[in-house]
Coordinates of C-alpha atoms in Angstrom, one line a residue:
Chain L
A1 CA -26.8 -16.7 -9.8
Q2 CA -25.3 -15.6 -6.6
S3 CA -25.0 -11.8 -6.3
V4 CA -24.5 -9.0 -3.8
T5 CA -26.0 -5.6 -4.6
Q6 CA -25.4 -2.1 -3.1
P7 CA -28.1 0.2 -4.4
D8 CA -26.3 3.4 -3.6
I9 CA -23.2 4.2 -5.6
H10 CA -22.4 7.4 -3.7
I11 CA -23.7 8.9 -0.5
T12 CA -22.9 12.2 1.1
V13 CA -23.7 12.9 4.7
S14 CA -22.8 15.7 7.1
E15 CA -20.4 15.0 9.9
G16 CA -22.3 13.9 13.1
A17 CA -25.2 12.7 11.0
S18 CA -26.4 9.0 11.1
L19 CA -25.5 6.7 8.2
E20 CA -27.1 3.6 6.7
L21 CA -25.5 1.8 3.7
R22 CA -27.7 -0.8 2.1
C23 CA -26.7 -4.3 1.0
N24 CA -28.8 -7.0 -0.5
Y25 CA -27.8 -10.6 -1.4
S26 CA -29.1 -13.3 -3.6
Y27 CA -28.1 -16.7 -2.6
G28 CA -29.6 -20.2 -2.3
A29 CA -29.1 -20.2 1.4
T30 CA -28.0 -17.5 3.8
P31 CA -24.3 -16.9 3.3
Y32 CA -21.7 -15.5 5.6
L33 CA -21.9 -11.7 5.2
F34 CA -19.2 -9.1 5.6
W35 CA -18.6 -5.4 5.4
Y36 CA -15.3 -4.0 4.4
V37 CA -14.0 -0.5 4.2
Q38 CA -11.3 0.8 1.9
S39 CA -9.7 4.1 2.3
P40 CA -8.0 5.7 -0.7
G41 CA -4.9 3.8 -1.8
Q42 CA -5.4 1.2 0.9
G43 CA -6.4 -2.4 1.1
L44 CA -9.7 -3.7 2.4
Q45 CA -10.3 -3.7 6.1
L46 CA -13.0 -5.9 7.7
L47 CA -15.5 -3.9 9.7
L48 CA -17.8 -6.7 10.8
K49 CA -19.2 -10.1 9.9
Y50 CA -22.3 -12.1 10.3
F51 CA -22.2 -15.9 10.5
S52 CA -25.2 -16.8 12.6
G53 CA -27.0 -16.0 15.8
D54 CA -27.8 -12.4 16.9
T55 CA -28.9 -10.5 13.8
L56 CA -27.4 -7.2 15.0
V57 CA -23.6 -7.4 14.9
Q58 CA -21.2 -4.9 16.2
G59 CA -18.0 -4.0 14.4
I60 CA -15.0 -1.7 14.7
K61 CA -15.0 2.1 14.5
G62 CA -18.6 2.3 15.9
F63 CA -20.2 0.4 13.0
E64 CA -23.0 -2.0 13.3
A65 CA -25.0 -4.1 10.8
E66 CA -28.4 -5.8 10.9
F67 CA -29.1 -9.0 9.1
K68 CA -32.7 -9.4 7.9
R69 CA -33.4 -12.7 6.4
S70 CA -36.9 -11.8 5.1
Q71 CA -35.4 -8.9 3.1
S72 CA -32.1 -10.6 2.2
S73 CA -30.4 -7.6 3.5
F74 CA -27.4 -6.7 5.6
N75 CA -27.4 -3.0 6.1
L76 CA -24.5 -1.1 7.7
R77 CA -25.2 1.7 10.2
K78 CA -23.4 4.2 12.2
P79 CA -25.2 6.7 14.6
S80 CA -22.7 9.6 14.1
V81 CA -20.4 9.8 11.2
H82 CA -16.9 11.3 11.5
W83 CA -15.0 12.9 8.7
S84 CA -12.5 10.0 8.8
D85 CA -15.3 7.6 7.7
A86 CA -15.1 8.9 4.2
A87 CA -14.1 5.9 2.2
E88 CA -15.5 3.1 -0.1
Y89 CA -17.6 0.5 1.6
F90 CA -18.0 -3.0 0.3
C91 CA -20.6 -5.6 1.3
A92 CA -19.5 -9.2 0.6
A93 CA -20.8 -12.7 0.9
L94 CA -19.3 -16.1 1.2
R95 CA -21.1 -19.4 0.6
K96 CA -21.1 -21.5 3.8
T97 CA -21.0 -24.9 2.2
S98 CA -17.8 -24.2 0.2
Y99 CA -15.4 -21.4 0.7
D100 CA -14.8 -21.2 -2.9
K101 CA -15.0 -17.5 -3.3
V102 CA -16.1 -14.2 -1.9
I103 CA -18.6 -12.2 -3.9
F104 CA -18.5 -8.4 -3.5
G105 CA -21.0 -5.8 -4.1
P106 CA -20.0 -2.9 -6.3
G107 CA -19.3 -0.6 -3.4
T108 CA -20.7 2.6 -2.0
S109 CA -18.5 5.7 -1.9
L110 CA -19.1 7.8 1.2
S111 CA -18.3 11.5 1.4
V112 CA -18.6 13.4 4.7
I113 CA -19.3 17.1 4.7
P114 CA -17.5 18.8 7.7
Chain O
D1 CA 4.9 -10.5 11.1
A2 CA 1.7 -12.5 10.7
G3 CA -0.6 -11.5 7.9
I4 CA -0.8 -11.3 4.2
T5 CA 1.7 -9.4 2.2
Q6 CA 1.9 -8.5 -1.5
S7 CA 4.9 -7.6 -3.4
P8 CA 5.7 -5.4 -5.1
R9 CA 3.4 -2.6 -4.0
Y10 CA 3.9 -0.7 -7.2
K11 CA 5.1 -1.9 -10.6
I12 CA 5.4 -0.4 -14.0
T13 CA 6.0 -2.7 -16.9
E14 CA 5.9 -2.6 -20.7
T15 CA 3.3 -4.2 -23.0
G16 CA 4.3 -7.7 -23.8
R17 CA 6.5 -8.4 -20.8
Q18 CA 5.8 -11.1 -18.3
V19 CA 5.3 -9.9 -14.7
T20 CA 4.6 -11.8 -11.5
L21 CA 2.9 -10.4 -8.5
M22 CA 3.6 -12.2 -5.2
C23 CA 1.3 -13.0 -2.4
H24 CA 2.4 -14.6 0.9
Q25 CA 0.3 -15.4 4.0
T26 CA 1.4 -16.6 7.3
W27 CA -1.8 -18.2 8.7
S28 CA -1.7 -21.4 6.6
H29 CA -5.2 -20.5 5.3
S30 CA -6.5 -23.0 2.7
Y31 CA -8.2 -20.5 0.4
M32 CA -6.4 -17.8 -1.4
F33 CA -7.8 -15.4 -4.0
W34 CA -6.6 -12.8 -6.6
Y35 CA -8.9 -9.8 -7.4
R36 CA -8.4 -6.9 -9.6
Q37 CA -10.0 -3.5 -8.8
D38 CA -10.9 -1.1 -11.5
L39 CA -13.0 2.0 -11.5
G40 CA -16.6 1.2 -12.4
H41 CA -16.1 -2.6 -12.0
G42 CA -15.4 -2.9 -8.3
L43 CA -13.6 -6.1 -7.3
R44 CA -13.5 -8.9 -9.8
L45 CA -12.1 -12.4 -9.0
I46 CA -9.3 -13.5 -11.3
Y47 CA -8.3 -16.9 -9.8
Y48 CA -8.7 -18.7 -6.5
S49 CA -7.2 -21.7 -4.9
A50 CA -8.7 -24.0 -2.3
A51 CA -5.4 -25.6 -1.3
A52 CA -1.9 -26.2 -2.5
D53 CA -2.0 -27.5 -6.1
I54 CA -5.7 -26.7 -6.5
T55 CA -6.6 -23.6 -8.5
D56 CA -9.7 -22.5 -10.4
K57 CA -10.7 -19.6 -12.6
G58 CA -12.7 -16.7 -11.4
E59 CA -14.6 -14.1 -13.3
V60 CA -11.8 -12.6 -15.4
P61 CA -8.9 -15.2 -15.8
D62 CA -7.8 -14.5 -19.3
G63 CA -4.2 -13.4 -19.6
Y64 CA -3.4 -14.6 -16.1
V65 CA -1.7 -17.7 -14.7
V66 CA -1.5 -18.8 -11.1
S67 CA 0.3 -21.5 -9.2
R68 CA 0.2 -22.7 -5.7
S69 CA 3.0 -25.1 -4.9
K70 CA 3.0 -24.1 -1.2
T71 CA 0.1 -23.3 1.0
E72 CA 1.4 -19.9 1.9
N73 CA 2.2 -18.5 -1.5
F74 CA -0.1 -17.7 -4.4
P75 CA 1.7 -15.8 -7.2
L76 CA -0.1 -14.3 -10.1
T77 CA 1.6 -14.1 -13.5
L78 CA 0.7 -11.9 -16.4
E79 CA 2.2 -13.9 -19.3
S80 CA 2.2 -11.0 -21.8
A81 CA 1.1 -7.8 -20.2
T82 CA -1.4 -5.6 -21.9
R83 CA -2.6 -2.1 -21.2
S84 CA -6.0 -3.4 -20.1
Q85 CA -4.3 -5.2 -17.3
T86 CA -3.4 -1.9 -15.7
S87 CA -5.2 -2.2 -12.4
V88 CA -4.9 -2.6 -8.6
Y89 CA -4.5 -6.2 -7.7
F90 CA -5.5 -7.6 -4.3
C91 CA -4.7 -10.9 -2.8
A92 CA -6.8 -12.4 -0.1
S93 CA -6.9 -15.6 2.1
T94 CA -9.4 -17.3 4.4
G95 CA -9.4 -20.3 6.5
G96 CA -13.1 -20.5 6.8
D97 CA -13.6 -17.2 8.7
S98 CA -13.3 -13.7 7.3
P99 CA -11.2 -13.2 4.2
F100 CA -8.2 -11.0 4.9
F101 CA -6.7 -8.8 2.2
G102 CA -3.3 -7.7 1.3
Q103 CA -2.4 -4.0 0.8
G104 CA -2.6 -4.3 -3.0
T105 CA -0.2 -4.0 -5.9
R106 CA -0.7 -1.1 -8.3
L107 CA 0.3 -2.3 -11.8
T108 CA 0.7 0.0 -14.7
V109 CA 1.3 -1.4 -18.2
V110 CA 2.8 1.1 -20.6

């Protein structure tokens, strides 16, 4: 069955520290991959996406993600976290052959210590 | 304005009542989705639609009905609301690129 996993339920980092959020997927073929961020009481905002090509993709707000086919991973990174980055982060996947649905990981809650 | 809008943003209803959540997108995206978000469960797909008049069940469809007579609208109806349907509901759409989400509807069933 297709699935997206995010091993870390909650992460706490200090402001200014680097961040890496993990995401693994299980699909028959490489899907489209996304990272979304959700601030409290808000909808989901797209941070970045991977369709094909360069495995390191840049997104908004200083985020980047690296696609690793061998590890079925799409980890999100940021070199220096700001207090405003505290939010819920969702990794998601969409099957290329049929845009029937998006599968979300369970989310990682990020707390930032000033 | 272009985008995807949900209405109402907040709704309180009584058990047993019918309630409809609206979703409207201006991009003419083919695919539209309804998710519910609950603590401990993340986002779960309720229904999706590949085009007008084509809908299909997602992970948690029981108690919900959808229709899609026009490409831009995808209403979600709770036929007889139950307390377990208290949740935040998100509509999304995609035309083959990134899915875009509405701001959500917070529904409370009392």
